[in-house]
C-alpha positions as a Python dict, from the first residue, in 0.01 Angstrom:
ca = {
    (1, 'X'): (0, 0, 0),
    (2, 'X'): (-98, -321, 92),
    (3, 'X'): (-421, -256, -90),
    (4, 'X'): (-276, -198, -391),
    (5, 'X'): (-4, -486, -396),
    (6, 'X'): (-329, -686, -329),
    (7, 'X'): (-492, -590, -629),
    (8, 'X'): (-197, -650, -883),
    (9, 'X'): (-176, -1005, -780),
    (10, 'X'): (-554, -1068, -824),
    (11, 'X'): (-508, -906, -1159),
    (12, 'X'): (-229, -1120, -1285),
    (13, 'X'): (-304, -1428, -1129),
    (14, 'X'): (-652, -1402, -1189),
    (15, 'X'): (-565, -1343, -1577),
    (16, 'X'): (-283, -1574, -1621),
    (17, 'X'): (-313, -1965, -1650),
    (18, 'X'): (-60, -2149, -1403),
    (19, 'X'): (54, -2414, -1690),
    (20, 'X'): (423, -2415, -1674),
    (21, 'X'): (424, -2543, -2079),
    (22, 'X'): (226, -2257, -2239),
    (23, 'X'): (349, -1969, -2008),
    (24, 'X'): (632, -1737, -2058),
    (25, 'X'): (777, -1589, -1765),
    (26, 'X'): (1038, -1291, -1782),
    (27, 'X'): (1266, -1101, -1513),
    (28, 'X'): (1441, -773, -1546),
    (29, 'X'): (1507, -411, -1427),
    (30, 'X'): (1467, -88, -1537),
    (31, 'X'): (1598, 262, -1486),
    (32, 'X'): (1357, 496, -1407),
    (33, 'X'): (1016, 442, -1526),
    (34, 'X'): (695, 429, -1358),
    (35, 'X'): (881, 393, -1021),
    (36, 'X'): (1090, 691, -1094),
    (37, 'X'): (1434, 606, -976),
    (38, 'X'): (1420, 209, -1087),
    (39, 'X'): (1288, -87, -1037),
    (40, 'X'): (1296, -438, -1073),
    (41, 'X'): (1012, -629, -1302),
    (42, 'X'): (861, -992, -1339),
    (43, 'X'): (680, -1000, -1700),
    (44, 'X'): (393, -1298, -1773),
    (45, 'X'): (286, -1378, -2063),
    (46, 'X'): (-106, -1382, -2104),
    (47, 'X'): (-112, -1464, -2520),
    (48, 'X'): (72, -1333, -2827),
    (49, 'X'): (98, -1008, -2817),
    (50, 'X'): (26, -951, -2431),
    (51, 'X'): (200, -922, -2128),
    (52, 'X'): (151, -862, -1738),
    (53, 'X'): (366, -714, -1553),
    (54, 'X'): (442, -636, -1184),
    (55, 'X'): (745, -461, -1071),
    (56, 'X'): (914, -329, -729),
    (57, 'X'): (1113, 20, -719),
    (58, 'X'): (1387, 187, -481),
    (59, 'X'): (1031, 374, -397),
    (60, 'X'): (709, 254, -517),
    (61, 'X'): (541, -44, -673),
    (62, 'X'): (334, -86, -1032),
    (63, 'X'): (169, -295, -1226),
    (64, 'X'): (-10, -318, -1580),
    (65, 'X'): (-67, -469, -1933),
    (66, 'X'): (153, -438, -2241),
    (67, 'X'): (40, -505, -2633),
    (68, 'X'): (331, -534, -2891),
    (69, 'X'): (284, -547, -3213),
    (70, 'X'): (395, -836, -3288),
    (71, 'X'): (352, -1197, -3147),
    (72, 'X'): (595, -1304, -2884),
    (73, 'X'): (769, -1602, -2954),
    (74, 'X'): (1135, -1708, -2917),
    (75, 'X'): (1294, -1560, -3263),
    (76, 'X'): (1492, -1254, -3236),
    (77, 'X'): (1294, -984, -3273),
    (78, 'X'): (1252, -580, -3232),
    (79, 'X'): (883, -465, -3113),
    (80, 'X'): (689, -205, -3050),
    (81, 'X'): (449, -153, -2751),
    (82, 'X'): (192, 42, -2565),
    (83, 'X'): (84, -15, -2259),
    (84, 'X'): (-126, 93, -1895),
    (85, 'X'): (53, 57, -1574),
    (86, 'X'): (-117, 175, -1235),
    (87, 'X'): (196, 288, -984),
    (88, 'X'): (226, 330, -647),
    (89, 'X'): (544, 559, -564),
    (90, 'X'): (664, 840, -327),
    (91, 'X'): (730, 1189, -487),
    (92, 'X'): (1145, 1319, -528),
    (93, 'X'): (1140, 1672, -515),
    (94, 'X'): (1451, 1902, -589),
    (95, 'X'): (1504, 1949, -242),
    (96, 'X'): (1524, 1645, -132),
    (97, 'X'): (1259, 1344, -37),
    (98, 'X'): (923, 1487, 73),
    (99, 'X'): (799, 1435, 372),
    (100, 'X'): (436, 1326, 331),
    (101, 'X'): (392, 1291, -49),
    (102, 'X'): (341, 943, -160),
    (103, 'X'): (111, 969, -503),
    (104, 'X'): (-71, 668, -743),
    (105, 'X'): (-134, 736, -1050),
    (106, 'X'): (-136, 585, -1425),
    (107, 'X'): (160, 561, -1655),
    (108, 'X'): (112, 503, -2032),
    (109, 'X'): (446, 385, -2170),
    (110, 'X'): (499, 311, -2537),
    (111, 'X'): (870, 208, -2636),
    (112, 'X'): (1059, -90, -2813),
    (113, 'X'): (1183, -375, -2762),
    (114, 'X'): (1461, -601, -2876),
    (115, 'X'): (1495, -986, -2756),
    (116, 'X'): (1744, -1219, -2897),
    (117, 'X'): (1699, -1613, -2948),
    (118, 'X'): (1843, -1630, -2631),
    (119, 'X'): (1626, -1466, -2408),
    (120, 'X'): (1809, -1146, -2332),
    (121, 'X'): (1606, -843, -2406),
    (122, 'X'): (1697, -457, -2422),
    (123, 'X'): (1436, -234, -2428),
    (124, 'X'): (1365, 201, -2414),
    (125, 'X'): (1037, 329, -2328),
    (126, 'X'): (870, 699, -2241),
    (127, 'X'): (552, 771, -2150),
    (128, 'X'): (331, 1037, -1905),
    (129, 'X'): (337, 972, -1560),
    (130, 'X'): (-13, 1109, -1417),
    (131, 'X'): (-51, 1117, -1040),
    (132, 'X'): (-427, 1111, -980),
    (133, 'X'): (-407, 1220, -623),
    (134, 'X'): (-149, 1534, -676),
    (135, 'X'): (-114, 1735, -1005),
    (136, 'X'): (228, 1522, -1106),
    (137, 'X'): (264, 1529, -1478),
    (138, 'X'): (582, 1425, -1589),
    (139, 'X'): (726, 1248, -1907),
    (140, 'X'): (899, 932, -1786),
    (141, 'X'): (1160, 798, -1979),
    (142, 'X'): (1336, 427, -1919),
    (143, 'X'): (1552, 200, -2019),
    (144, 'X'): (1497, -199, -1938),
    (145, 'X'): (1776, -461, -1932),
    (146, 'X'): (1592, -859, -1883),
    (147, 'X'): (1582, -1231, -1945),
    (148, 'X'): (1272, -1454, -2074),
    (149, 'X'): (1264, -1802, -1990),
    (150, 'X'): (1198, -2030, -2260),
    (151, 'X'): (903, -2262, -2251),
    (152, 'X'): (868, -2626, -2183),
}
């Protein structure tokens, strides 16, 4: 896991520039999703019409790329996106948690989003969930409450 938690920083830092005046920085949390009970999300802008983000679940980790459709900026707005995420998470079954089952795999979300001039944002998403080392296949749906910071 640490491998993995490794690698999403190097992506997004290693993407992102670190000026304070050109980047937007966004924090939420989302039920279900690529986590698959919940998690909790920090979103970086990397130009118009993409994002980065890394989030932290009730029982995994993720981290990927969204593209809207249209450029970000601080007007209210309702977008459309599709993105990649690679997720780190431990498999629920009916019965209960198992006992040795902890899967990665990619989830390809495409949903909407709606952010007011204020910086609040609601958002619903759904999108496979493919775990590449188990033969998980799932439809994933979520819904995503969060706040973006406005620019210096």
């Amino acid at each position: 896991m640490k491998k993995q938690a490794a690698v999403f920083l190097l992506c997004i830092f290693g993407m992102i520039p670190l000026s304070a005046s050109t980047q937007k920085l966004g924090l939420g949390f989302q039920l279900l999703g690529p986590t698959i009970i919940g998690s909790g999300y920090i979103d970086l802008k990397v130009n118009q019409r993409v994002r980065c983000e890394l989030g932290l679940g009730l029982i995994g980790v993720y981290g990927g790329v969204k593209a809207y459709s249209l450029p970000l900026n601080n007007k209210q707005s309702f977008r459309v996106y599709g993105g990649l995420q690679y997720s780190y998470f431990y498999l629920i079954n009916f019965s209960g948690f198992s006992s040795t089952c902890f899967a990665h795999g990619l989830h390809v979300p495409i949903g909407v989003q709606w952010r007011k001039k204020s910086g609040f944002s609601f958002g619903a998403e759904i999108g496979p969930l493919i775990a590449l080392n188990t033969s998980y296949i799932a439809p994933v749906p979520a819904l995503r409450l969060g706040y973006y910071f406005k620019s210096k």
